[in-house]
């Protein structure tokens, strides 16, 4: 036993030194935790559980829970919103536990349950923001069982504290909402959420304080007709209609607003808009020029998910390259300033979602989605994987590894923002995503207005070594996974 302990410690040390993303969970096929075996057998017999119909697509980490969403594209999905308890004894292929319960995931119970969930987001106020698209099935056989609704849960009590049904004006006949980004302001009440309407080509803003939503339309939300051809996992297919998909909010700028970065799925171009515009319902019309072109990531850079760190470094999935990419928002967005943070031509086939938790650990889920949708998965093989890595380690050695500027300001900070001038307690340090006061809202924006050629050389492509898990073997001093020690 002691020999095994030292062997595992040695393997962990080697893995920590050479590999970035560490595989922590993997599944050939998903399964669920039932209260007892009788109920599970009953679910199998009635078709309430058909394991081969389940595909995980979204993740989010909050303290000792790792949330996993499973859309109801086919029958036999007992729960669309689930979690893995991170503080439980380690299992490499854990069963999913419904959140908040099986009853809270009942198909078609629009008032009390969740029908189909894709993306989820936790905030600093211990709330979980969950969008229920209300659909059952997959195109072209989709049934709208329930209306689009935002469901927000208190993570400390596991109780839903708000359900908001989107207005008819927010939805069009082709609406398919793909992602959520949060814009957390100066208080828990001062929180906005943004939702990307992939097939309806819109962006929906929601104010927690006003409990109201409104919809923006823009040509930048539409797909690029020149890059609708995809080649993933040996499959060639066309997703030419896929519009605005990945969205991420920057750190707060000196003016008190963030920048929302976005891109269509069928596109290699990044766009942006200040949340000063999105927060103002009156800007729904007349704000065309407030949306900006940031730049191009280069060819084969379709992305389904993106997230920005407090230092202004954006991470995003690169589904064409079986990789996670990065970009520092202090640099012009162009191919030579894009880096491959990690790549795995087996394990990272279709990295569906990427998140950064409160401890600045990066979580990635891959699920071979095109194979699931366009062909057939081999359930004798590993199909779904979840990885984790510290943010600093993931971008180490890339063009994204740039120290974040910290601007120290007095308590009586004078800024050109009525919103901040009324605050009695202003942080003495504000982290900025760039060297200008605030992207998009300042008179000078080096990331969008200019095309400065960087002298930073192209970064090498990284090849992963065989997957090893980041978990500590039992000992008297440490029986917790490392990520639980830095919430």
GROMACS .gro file of C-alpha atoms in nm:
model
  487
    1UNK     CA    1   0.000   0.000   0.000
    2UNK     CA    2   0.282   0.238   0.086
    3UNK     CA    3   0.454   0.155  -0.241
    4UNK     CA    4   0.134   0.234  -0.432
    5UNK     CA    5   0.109   0.566  -0.249
    6UNK     CA    6   0.462   0.673  -0.352
    7UNK     CA    7   0.402   0.551  -0.708
    8UNK     CA    8   0.087   0.763  -0.738
    9UNK     CA    9   0.267   1.064  -0.591
   10UNK     CA   10   0.544   1.019  -0.845
   11UNK     CA   11   0.300   0.997  -1.134
   12UNK     CA   12   0.122   1.308  -1.010
   13UNK     CA   13   0.450   1.499  -0.996
   14UNK     CA   14   0.537   1.398  -1.352
   15UNK     CA   15   0.190   1.488  -1.475
   16UNK     CA   16   0.197   1.825  -1.303
   17UNK     CA   17   0.529   1.907  -1.465
   18UNK     CA   18   0.443   1.815  -1.824
   19UNK     CA   19   0.069   1.813  -1.892
   20UNK     CA   20  -0.168   2.105  -1.880
   21UNK     CA   21  -0.532   1.994  -1.884
   22UNK     CA   22  -0.574   1.693  -1.656
   23UNK     CA   23  -0.849   1.440  -1.717
   24UNK     CA   24  -1.050   1.399  -1.397
   25UNK     CA   25  -1.364   1.223  -1.518
   26UNK     CA   26  -1.448   1.016  -1.825
   27UNK     CA   27  -1.738   0.802  -1.942
   28UNK     CA   28  -1.811   0.555  -2.218
   29UNK     CA   29  -2.179   0.618  -2.144
   30UNK     CA   30  -2.355   0.830  -1.882
   31UNK     CA   31  -2.552   0.701  -1.586
   32UNK     CA   32  -2.756   0.850  -1.303
   33UNK     CA   33  -2.784   0.812  -0.927
   34UNK     CA   34  -3.125   0.675  -0.830
   35UNK     CA   35  -3.256   0.654  -0.471
   36UNK     CA   36  -3.258   0.274  -0.497
   37UNK     CA   37  -3.200  -0.005  -0.748
   38UNK     CA   38  -3.570  -0.080  -0.785
   39UNK     CA   39  -3.644   0.270  -0.916
   40UNK     CA   40  -3.353   0.248  -1.157
   41UNK     CA   41  -3.468  -0.086  -1.297
   42UNK     CA   42  -3.816   0.055  -1.333
   43UNK     CA   43  -3.673   0.353  -1.527
   44UNK     CA   44  -3.481   0.119  -1.757
   45UNK     CA   45  -3.787  -0.096  -1.822
   46UNK     CA   46  -4.019   0.197  -1.895
   47UNK     CA   47  -3.771   0.388  -2.111
   48UNK     CA   48  -3.736   0.674  -1.862
   49UNK     CA   49  -3.364   0.596  -1.870
   50UNK     CA   50  -3.197   0.521  -2.204
   51UNK     CA   51  -2.830   0.574  -2.133
   52UNK     CA   52  -2.710   0.577  -2.495
   53UNK     CA   53  -2.932   0.878  -2.567
   54UNK     CA   54  -2.746   1.102  -2.321
   55UNK     CA   55  -2.484   1.356  -2.426
   56UNK     CA   56  -2.333   1.606  -2.176
   57UNK     CA   57  -2.286   1.953  -2.323
   58UNK     CA   58  -2.231   2.211  -2.045
   59UNK     CA   59  -2.046   2.241  -1.714
   60UNK     CA   60  -2.007   2.484  -1.426
   61UNK     CA   61  -1.824   2.455  -1.097
   62UNK     CA   62  -1.940   2.600  -0.765
   63UNK     CA   63  -1.758   2.497  -0.446
   64UNK     CA   64  -1.813   2.121  -0.399
   65UNK     CA   65  -2.044   2.079  -0.700
   66UNK     CA   66  -1.955   2.033  -1.065
   67UNK     CA   67  -2.271   2.087  -1.270
   68UNK     CA   68  -2.330   1.896  -1.593
   69UNK     CA   69  -2.615   1.962  -1.837
   70UNK     CA   70  -2.764   1.693  -2.060
   71UNK     CA   71  -3.020   1.815  -2.320
   72UNK     CA   72  -3.327   1.609  -2.397
   73UNK     CA   73  -3.249   1.553  -2.763
   74UNK     CA   74  -3.391   1.203  -2.738
   75UNK     CA   75  -3.605   1.010  -2.492
   76UNK     CA   76  -3.471   0.849  -2.177
   77UNK     CA   77  -3.299   1.150  -2.013
   78UNK     CA   78  -3.411   1.145  -1.647
   79UNK     CA   79  -3.256   1.484  -1.562
   80UNK     CA   80  -3.127   1.766  -1.781
   81UNK     CA   81  -2.946   1.952  -1.498
   82UNK     CA   82  -2.712   1.745  -1.281
   83UNK     CA   83  -2.404   1.765  -1.065
   84UNK     CA   84  -2.105   1.564  -0.948
   85UNK     CA   85  -2.014   1.607  -0.578
   86UNK     CA   86  -1.646   1.703  -0.581
   87UNK     CA   87  -1.601   1.629  -0.213
   88UNK     CA   88  -1.724   1.269  -0.245
   89UNK     CA   89  -1.487   0.971  -0.269
   90UNK     CA   90  -1.322   0.988  -0.609
   91UNK     CA   91  -1.476   0.789  -0.893
   92UNK     CA   92  -1.332   0.815  -1.245
   93UNK     CA   93  -1.678   0.771  -1.404
   94UNK     CA   94  -1.926   0.906  -1.149
   95UNK     CA   95  -2.303   0.881  -1.186
   96UNK     CA   96  -2.486   1.209  -1.227
   97UNK     CA   97  -2.709   1.342  -0.949
   98UNK     CA   98  -3.011   1.548  -1.062
   99UNK     CA   99  -3.018   1.911  -0.948
  100UNK     CA  100  -3.208   2.014  -0.754
  101UNK     CA  101  -3.391   1.677  -0.773
  102UNK     CA  102  -3.555   1.433  -1.013
  103UNK     CA  103  -3.885   1.615  -0.961
  104UNK     CA  104  -3.716   1.945  -1.042
  105UNK     CA  105  -3.620   1.797  -1.382
  106UNK     CA  106  -3.957   1.660  -1.482
  107UNK     CA  107  -4.013   1.681  -1.857
  108UNK     CA  108  -4.300   1.914  -1.944
  109UNK     CA  109  -4.358   2.049  -1.591
  110UNK     CA  110  -4.307   2.405  -1.706
  111UNK     CA  111  -4.379   2.573  -1.374
  112UNK     CA  112  -4.168   2.350  -1.151
  113UNK     CA  113  -3.930   2.146  -1.366
  114UNK     CA  114  -3.659   2.181  -1.628
  115UNK     CA  115  -3.711   2.039  -1.975
  116UNK     CA  116  -3.382   2.099  -2.160
  117UNK     CA  117  -3.077   2.286  -2.033
  118UNK     CA  118  -2.759   2.363  -2.230
  119UNK     CA  119  -2.557   2.628  -2.051
  120UNK     CA  120  -2.538   2.721  -1.684
  121UNK     CA  121  -2.353   2.992  -1.495
  122UNK     CA  122  -2.282   3.051  -1.125
  123UNK     CA  123  -2.223   3.402  -0.992
  124UNK     CA  124  -2.044   3.555  -0.694
  125UNK     CA  125  -2.372   3.580  -0.504
  126UNK     CA  126  -2.404   3.198  -0.493
  127UNK     CA  127  -2.677   3.191  -0.755
  128UNK     CA  128  -2.696   2.941  -1.040
  129UNK     CA  129  -2.839   3.085  -1.362
  130UNK     CA  130  -3.003   2.816  -1.573
  131UNK     CA  131  -3.172   2.865  -1.909
  132UNK     CA  132  -3.445   2.615  -1.988
  133UNK     CA  133  -3.505   2.621  -2.364
  134UNK     CA  134  -3.819   2.415  -2.308
  135UNK     CA  135  -3.766   2.188  -2.609
  136UNK     CA  136  -3.773   1.812  -2.654
  137UNK     CA  137  -3.603   1.640  -2.947
  138UNK     CA  138  -3.347   1.746  -3.205
  139UNK     CA  139  -3.384   1.925  -3.537
  140UNK     CA  140  -3.596   1.870  -3.739
  141UNK     CA  141  -3.804   1.679  -3.482
  142UNK     CA  142  -3.825   1.941  -3.208
  143UNK     CA  143  -4.127   2.000  -2.988
  144UNK     CA  144  -4.161   2.320  -2.781
  145UNK     CA  145  -4.293   2.168  -2.460
  146UNK     CA  146  -4.241   2.479  -2.246
  147UNK     CA  147  -4.153   2.845  -2.311
  148UNK     CA  148  -3.798   2.977  -2.286
  149UNK     CA  149  -3.739   3.055  -1.920
  150UNK     CA  150  -3.457   3.168  -1.696
  151UNK     CA  151  -3.437   2.973  -1.370
  152UNK     CA  152  -3.216   3.101  -1.089
  153UNK     CA  153  -3.128   2.887  -0.785
  154UNK     CA  154  -2.987   2.975  -0.445
  155UNK     CA  155  -2.691   2.739  -0.427
  156UNK     CA  156  -2.677   2.755  -0.048
  157UNK     CA  157  -3.033   2.622  -0.013
  158UNK     CA  158  -3.079   2.444  -0.350
  159UNK     CA  159  -3.408   2.631  -0.390
  160UNK     CA  160  -3.520   2.807  -0.704
  161UNK     CA  161  -3.558   3.176  -0.622
  162UNK     CA  162  -3.679   3.305  -0.958
  163UNK     CA  163  -3.834   3.185  -1.280
  164UNK     CA  164  -3.859   3.436  -1.562
  165UNK     CA  165  -4.035   3.356  -1.888
  166UNK     CA  166  -3.898   3.552  -2.182
  167UNK     CA  167  -4.136   3.799  -2.345
  168UNK     CA  168  -4.288   3.716  -2.685
  169UNK     CA  169  -4.090   4.014  -2.823
  170UNK     CA  170  -3.765   3.842  -2.722
  171UNK     CA  171  -3.833   3.529  -2.924
  172UNK     CA  172  -3.862   3.472  -3.300
  173UNK     CA  173  -3.980   3.163  -3.487
  174UNK     CA  174  -3.625   3.026  -3.530
  175UNK     CA  175  -3.495   3.112  -3.182
  176UNK     CA  176  -3.242   2.874  -3.030
  177UNK     CA  177  -3.060   3.022  -2.729
  178UNK     CA  178  -2.716   2.872  -2.690
  179UNK     CA  179  -2.514   3.051  -2.422
  180UNK     CA  180  -2.525   3.269  -2.111
  181UNK     CA  181  -2.285   3.542  -1.999
  182UNK     CA  182  -2.319   3.727  -1.669
  183UNK     CA  183  -2.247   4.095  -1.607
  184UNK     CA  184  -2.211   4.132  -1.230
  185UNK     CA  185  -2.218   4.490  -1.113
  186UNK     CA  186  -2.173   4.664  -0.780
  187UNK     CA  187  -2.426   4.449  -0.592
  188UNK     CA  188  -2.618   4.125  -0.627
  189UNK     CA  189  -2.918   4.323  -0.749
  190UNK     CA  190  -2.705   4.495  -1.012
  191UNK     CA  191  -2.664   4.184  -1.228
  192UNK     CA  192  -2.742   4.140  -1.594
  193UNK     CA  193  -2.747   3.822  -1.800
  194UNK     CA  194  -2.699   3.801  -2.176
  195UNK     CA  195  -2.827   3.519  -2.396
  196UNK     CA  196  -2.715   3.442  -2.751
  197UNK     CA  197  -2.992   3.343  -2.994
  198UNK     CA  198  -2.794   3.127  -3.233
  199UNK     CA  199  -3.057   3.059  -3.500
  200UNK     CA  200  -3.272   3.369  -3.443
  201UNK     CA  201  -2.965   3.595  -3.473
  202UNK     CA  202  -3.033   3.800  -3.164
  203UNK     CA  203  -2.890   3.891  -2.824
  204UNK     CA  204  -3.123   3.908  -2.524
  205UNK     CA  205  -3.036   4.118  -2.219
  206UNK     CA  206  -3.199   4.056  -1.881
  207UNK     CA  207  -3.188   4.277  -1.571
  208UNK     CA  208  -3.220   4.102  -1.235
  209UNK     CA  209  -3.320   4.424  -1.061
  210UNK     CA  210  -3.588   4.516  -1.317
  211UNK     CA  211  -3.685   4.152  -1.377
  212UNK     CA  212  -3.718   4.239  -1.744
  213UNK     CA  213  -3.559   4.142  -2.074
  214UNK     CA  214  -3.509   4.306  -2.415
  215UNK     CA  215  -3.367   4.194  -2.748
  216UNK     CA  216  -3.093   4.335  -2.971
  217UNK     CA  217  -3.058   4.256  -3.340
  218UNK     CA  218  -2.745   4.311  -3.549
  219UNK     CA  219  -2.586   4.182  -3.868
  220UNK     CA  220  -2.280   4.082  -3.662
  221UNK     CA  221  -2.493   3.808  -3.505
  222UNK     CA  222  -2.526   3.628  -3.839
  223UNK     CA  223  -2.309   3.345  -3.976
  224UNK     CA  224  -2.030   3.396  -4.226
  225UNK     CA  225  -2.140   3.214  -4.545
  226UNK     CA  226  -1.777   3.142  -4.635
  227UNK     CA  227  -1.696   2.928  -4.329
  228UNK     CA  228  -1.999   2.702  -4.284
  229UNK     CA  229  -1.809   2.383  -4.369
  230UNK     CA  230  -1.687   2.173  -4.073
  231UNK     CA  231  -1.444   1.880  -4.046
  232UNK     CA  232  -1.440   1.718  -3.702
  233UNK     CA  233  -1.357   1.363  -3.593
  234UNK     CA  234  -1.329   1.248  -3.955
  235UNK     CA  235  -1.676   1.381  -4.038
  236UNK     CA  236  -1.749   1.651  -4.292
  237UNK     CA  237  -2.076   1.839  -4.242
  238UNK     CA  238  -2.224   2.186  -4.284
  239UNK     CA  239  -2.353   2.405  -4.003
  240UNK     CA  240  -2.387   2.711  -4.222
  241UNK     CA  241  -2.685   2.865  -4.044
  242UNK     CA  242  -2.523   2.887  -3.698
  243UNK     CA  243  -2.509   3.247  -3.582
  244UNK     CA  244  -2.409   3.416  -3.254
  245UNK     CA  245  -2.301   3.145  -3.012
  246UNK     CA  246  -2.004   3.195  -2.780
  247UNK     CA  247  -2.021   3.502  -2.555
  248UNK     CA  248  -1.797   3.618  -2.269
  249UNK     CA  249  -1.783   3.927  -2.049
  250UNK     CA  250  -1.459   4.109  -1.975
  251UNK     CA  251  -1.349   4.233  -1.632
  252UNK     CA  252  -1.510   4.562  -1.529
  253UNK     CA  253  -1.345   4.867  -1.682
  254UNK     CA  254  -1.268   5.198  -1.518
  255UNK     CA  255  -1.601   5.339  -1.634
  256UNK     CA  256  -1.790   5.067  -1.445
  257UNK     CA  257  -1.891   4.866  -1.751
  258UNK     CA  258  -1.772   4.546  -1.910
  259UNK     CA  259  -1.718   4.444  -2.270
  260UNK     CA  260  -1.922   4.159  -2.410
  261UNK     CA  261  -1.725   3.962  -2.667
  262UNK     CA  262  -1.917   3.737  -2.905
  263UNK     CA  263  -1.886   3.541  -3.227
  264UNK     CA  264  -2.117   3.334  -3.447
  265UNK     CA  265  -2.045   2.962  -3.449
  266UNK     CA  266  -2.010   2.968  -3.827
  267UNK     CA  267  -1.746   3.241  -3.823
  268UNK     CA  268  -1.381   3.305  -3.739
  269UNK     CA  269  -1.441   3.670  -3.646
  270UNK     CA  270  -1.477   3.819  -3.298
  271UNK     CA  271  -1.709   4.110  -3.223
  272UNK     CA  272  -1.776   4.318  -2.912
  273UNK     CA  273  -2.006   4.571  -2.750
  274UNK     CA  274  -1.995   4.762  -2.422
  275UNK     CA  275  -2.243   4.650  -2.158
  276UNK     CA  276  -2.323   5.021  -2.123
  277UNK     CA  277  -2.525   4.967  -2.442
  278UNK     CA  278  -2.673   4.629  -2.349
  279UNK     CA  279  -2.788   4.746  -2.005
  280UNK     CA  280  -2.995   5.026  -2.160
  281UNK     CA  281  -3.325   4.911  -2.313
  282UNK     CA  282  -3.351   5.236  -2.508
  283UNK     CA  283  -3.039   5.133  -2.703
  284UNK     CA  284  -3.220   4.841  -2.869
  285UNK     CA  285  -3.264   5.076  -3.163
  286UNK     CA  286  -3.004   5.321  -3.287
  287UNK     CA  287  -2.698   5.142  -3.151
  288UNK     CA  288  -2.571   4.976  -3.470
  289UNK     CA  289  -2.234   5.155  -3.460
  290UNK     CA  290  -2.178   5.070  -3.095
  291UNK     CA  291  -2.104   4.710  -3.195
  292UNK     CA  292  -1.742   4.665  -3.305
  293UNK     CA  293  -1.532   4.422  -3.505
  294UNK     CA  294  -1.246   4.308  -3.281
  295UNK     CA  295  -1.057   4.093  -3.532
  296UNK     CA  296  -1.017   3.747  -3.679
  297UNK     CA  297  -0.882   3.438  -3.502
  298UNK     CA  298  -0.778   3.288  -3.836
  299UNK     CA  299  -0.896   2.986  -4.029
  300UNK     CA  300  -1.047   2.679  -3.861
  301UNK     CA  301  -1.132   2.861  -3.539
  302UNK     CA  302  -1.502   2.782  -3.496
  303UNK     CA  303  -1.584   2.803  -3.128
  304UNK     CA  304  -1.881   2.696  -2.917
  305UNK     CA  305  -1.780   2.841  -2.580
  306UNK     CA  306  -1.560   3.115  -2.443
  307UNK     CA  307  -1.482   3.269  -2.106
  308UNK     CA  308  -1.262   3.560  -1.994
  309UNK     CA  309  -1.043   3.559  -1.685
  310UNK     CA  310  -1.009   3.851  -1.442
  311UNK     CA  311  -0.675   3.930  -1.612
  312UNK     CA  312  -0.842   3.984  -1.949
  313UNK     CA  313  -0.730   3.655  -2.104
  314UNK     CA  314  -1.000   3.482  -2.302
  315UNK     CA  315  -1.018   3.103  -2.334
  316UNK     CA  316  -1.229   2.940  -2.604
  317UNK     CA  317  -1.294   2.600  -2.751
  318UNK     CA  318  -1.145   2.530  -3.094
  319UNK     CA  319  -1.369   2.255  -3.220
  320UNK     CA  320  -1.190   2.221  -3.556
  321UNK     CA  321  -0.855   2.165  -3.386
  322UNK     CA  322  -0.952   1.950  -3.083
  323UNK     CA  323  -0.805   2.223  -2.868
  324UNK     CA  324  -0.852   2.509  -2.624
  325UNK     CA  325  -0.729   2.843  -2.750
  326UNK     CA  326  -0.643   3.167  -2.574
  327UNK     CA  327  -0.611   3.536  -2.648
  328UNK     CA  328  -0.499   3.825  -2.429
  329UNK     CA  329  -0.735   4.116  -2.482
  330UNK     CA  330  -0.443   4.355  -2.446
  331UNK     CA  331  -0.318   4.241  -2.786
  332UNK     CA  332  -0.483   4.298  -3.124
  333UNK     CA  333  -0.697   4.000  -3.217
  334UNK     CA  334  -0.530   3.835  -3.514
  335UNK     CA  335  -0.390   3.486  -3.580
  336UNK     CA  336  -0.039   3.553  -3.449
  337UNK     CA  337  -0.183   3.660  -3.113
  338UNK     CA  338  -0.392   3.343  -3.077
  339UNK     CA  339  -0.232   3.047  -2.900
  340UNK     CA  340  -0.317   2.684  -2.846
  341UNK     CA  341  -0.336   2.642  -2.470
  342UNK     CA  342  -0.380   2.264  -2.497
  343UNK     CA  343  -0.465   2.011  -2.765
  344UNK     CA  344  -0.560   1.643  -2.772
  345UNK     CA  345  -0.671   1.476  -3.095
  346UNK     CA  346  -0.839   1.197  -2.898
  347UNK     CA  347  -0.956   1.342  -2.567
  348UNK     CA  348  -1.058   1.688  -2.687
  349UNK     CA  349  -1.274   1.589  -2.983
  350UNK     CA  350  -1.538   1.863  -2.967
  351UNK     CA  351  -1.460   2.061  -2.651
  352UNK     CA  352  -1.816   2.172  -2.587
  353UNK     CA  353  -1.778   2.402  -2.288
  354UNK     CA  354  -1.505   2.581  -2.091
  355UNK     CA  355  -1.542   2.759  -1.756
  356UNK     CA  356  -1.316   2.926  -1.498
  357UNK     CA  357  -1.412   2.881  -1.133
  358UNK     CA  358  -1.360   3.111  -0.834
  359UNK     CA  359  -1.017   2.957  -0.770
  360UNK     CA  360  -0.912   3.032  -1.132
  361UNK     CA  361  -0.920   2.665  -1.226
  362UNK     CA  362  -1.020   2.596  -1.586
  363UNK     CA  363  -1.278   2.323  -1.651
  364UNK     CA  364  -1.334   2.174  -1.997
  365UNK     CA  365  -1.584   1.914  -2.116
  366UNK     CA  366  -1.550   1.728  -2.447
  367UNK     CA  367  -1.830   1.512  -2.583
  368UNK     CA  368  -1.779   1.410  -2.951
  369UNK     CA  369  -2.106   1.585  -3.032
  370UNK     CA  370  -2.077   1.571  -3.415
  371UNK     CA  371  -2.034   1.193  -3.397
  372UNK     CA  372  -2.340   1.170  -3.171
  373UNK     CA  373  -2.550   1.386  -3.406
  374UNK     CA  374  -2.415   1.295  -3.748
  375UNK     CA  375  -2.308   0.932  -3.699
  376UNK     CA  376  -2.305   0.695  -3.400
  377UNK     CA  377  -2.091   0.680  -3.087
  378UNK     CA  378  -1.894   0.368  -2.998
  379UNK     CA  379  -1.995   0.299  -2.638
  380UNK     CA  380  -1.704   0.062  -2.599
  381UNK     CA  381  -1.479   0.368  -2.616
  382UNK     CA  382  -1.443   0.673  -2.391
  383UNK     CA  383  -1.675   0.938  -2.534
  384UNK     CA  384  -1.707   1.209  -2.270
  385UNK     CA  385  -1.429   1.369  -2.067
  386UNK     CA  386  -1.392   1.647  -1.812
  387UNK     CA  387  -1.057   1.818  -1.762
  388UNK     CA  388  -0.921   2.073  -1.517
  389UNK     CA  389  -0.606   2.287  -1.492
  390UNK     CA  390  -0.493   2.602  -1.312
  391UNK     CA  391  -0.533   2.905  -1.538
  392UNK     CA  392  -0.169   3.008  -1.504
  393UNK     CA  393  -0.046   2.663  -1.599
  394UNK     CA  394  -0.276   2.638  -1.899
  395UNK     CA  395  -0.149   2.957  -2.065
  396UNK     CA  396   0.211   2.920  -1.949
  397UNK     CA  397   0.456   2.957  -2.235
  398UNK     CA  398   0.202   3.110  -2.476
  399UNK     CA  399   0.151   3.460  -2.609
  400UNK     CA  400  -0.139   3.485  -2.363
  401UNK     CA  401   0.096   3.473  -2.064
  402UNK     CA  402   0.111   3.846  -1.995
  403UNK     CA  403   0.105   4.006  -1.652
  404UNK     CA  404  -0.222   4.183  -1.583
  405UNK     CA  405  -0.193   4.558  -1.527
  406UNK     CA  406  -0.331   4.674  -1.195
  407UNK     CA  407  -0.437   5.035  -1.165
  408UNK     CA  408  -0.439   5.163  -0.809
  409UNK     CA  409  -0.703   5.426  -0.745
  410UNK     CA  410  -0.800   5.630  -0.440
  411UNK     CA  411  -1.128   5.572  -0.261
  412UNK     CA  412  -1.260   5.898  -0.401
  413UNK     CA  413  -1.212   5.774  -0.757
  414UNK     CA  414  -1.336   6.018  -1.015
  415UNK     CA  415  -1.463   5.845  -1.325
  416UNK     CA  416  -1.692   5.936  -1.612
  417UNK     CA  417  -1.971   5.709  -1.493
  418UNK     CA  418  -2.278   5.818  -1.296
  419UNK     CA  419  -2.312   5.457  -1.185
  420UNK     CA  420  -1.975   5.452  -1.010
  421UNK     CA  421  -1.988   5.805  -0.875
  422UNK     CA  422  -2.271   5.706  -0.642
  423UNK     CA  423  -2.084   5.416  -0.487
  424UNK     CA  424  -1.970   5.471  -0.132
  425UNK     CA  425  -1.713   5.192  -0.134
  426UNK     CA  426  -1.512   5.169  -0.453
  427UNK     CA  427  -1.237   4.904  -0.476
  428UNK     CA  428  -0.892   5.054  -0.445
  429UNK     CA  429  -0.767   4.830  -0.726
  430UNK     CA  430  -0.939   4.771  -1.057
  431UNK     CA  431  -0.815   4.497  -1.289
  432UNK     CA  432  -0.832   4.599  -1.651
  433UNK     CA  433  -0.830   4.377  -1.956
  434UNK     CA  434  -0.597   4.618  -2.132
  435UNK     CA  435  -0.383   4.924  -2.098
  436UNK     CA  436  -0.659   5.159  -2.209
  437UNK     CA  437  -0.914   5.277  -1.950
  438UNK     CA  438  -1.188   5.044  -2.077
  439UNK     CA  439  -1.231   4.858  -2.405
  440UNK     CA  440  -1.495   5.005  -2.638
  441UNK     CA  441  -1.606   5.281  -2.404
  442UNK     CA  442  -1.289   5.492  -2.403
  443UNK     CA  443  -1.193   5.734  -2.678
  444UNK     CA  444  -0.887   5.522  -2.751
  445UNK     CA  445  -0.906   5.148  -2.800
  446UNK     CA  446  -0.586   4.983  -2.926
  447UNK     CA  447  -0.755   4.644  -2.966
  448UNK     CA  448  -1.020   4.756  -3.214
  449UNK     CA  449  -0.922   5.093  -3.361
  450UNK     CA  450  -0.571   5.001  -3.467
  451UNK     CA  451  -0.399   4.709  -3.631
  452UNK     CA  452  -0.064   4.712  -3.457
  453UNK     CA  453   0.173   4.439  -3.572
  454UNK     CA  454   0.303   4.254  -3.269
  455UNK     CA  455   0.665   4.142  -3.252
  456UNK     CA  456   0.571   3.840  -3.043
  457UNK     CA  457   0.655   3.524  -3.238
  458UNK     CA  458   0.400   3.260  -3.319
  459UNK     CA  459   0.347   3.011  -3.041
  460UNK     CA  460   0.416   2.641  -3.084
  461UNK     CA  461   0.143   2.383  -3.101
  462UNK     CA  462   0.126   2.172  -2.786
  463UNK     CA  463   0.079   1.797  -2.793
  464UNK     CA  464  -0.065   1.637  -2.483
  465UNK     CA  465   0.092   1.340  -2.317
  466UNK     CA  466  -0.130   1.047  -2.207
  467UNK     CA  467  -0.404   1.164  -1.972
  468UNK     CA  468  -0.344   1.149  -1.598
  469UNK     CA  469  -0.581   1.261  -1.328
  470UNK     CA  470  -0.516   1.550  -1.090
  471UNK     CA  471  -0.622   1.386  -0.767
  472UNK     CA  472  -0.433   1.318  -0.449
  473UNK     CA  473  -0.407   0.965  -0.308
  474UNK     CA  474  -0.531   0.922   0.049
  475UNK     CA  475  -0.297   1.034   0.323
  476UNK     CA  476  -0.315   1.172   0.675
  477UNK     CA  477  -0.252   1.525   0.550
  478UNK     CA  478  -0.457   1.548   0.235
  479UNK     CA  479  -0.766   1.364   0.119
  480UNK     CA  480  -0.910   1.641  -0.098
  481UNK     CA  481  -0.872   1.707  -0.467
  482UNK     CA  482  -0.639   2.000  -0.518
  483UNK     CA  483  -0.905   2.227  -0.670
  484UNK     CA  484  -1.113   2.212  -0.349
  485UNK     CA  485  -0.832   2.392  -0.164
  486UNK     CA  486  -0.856   2.716  -0.361
  487UNK     CA  487  -1.222   2.811  -0.395
   0.00000   0.00000   0.00000
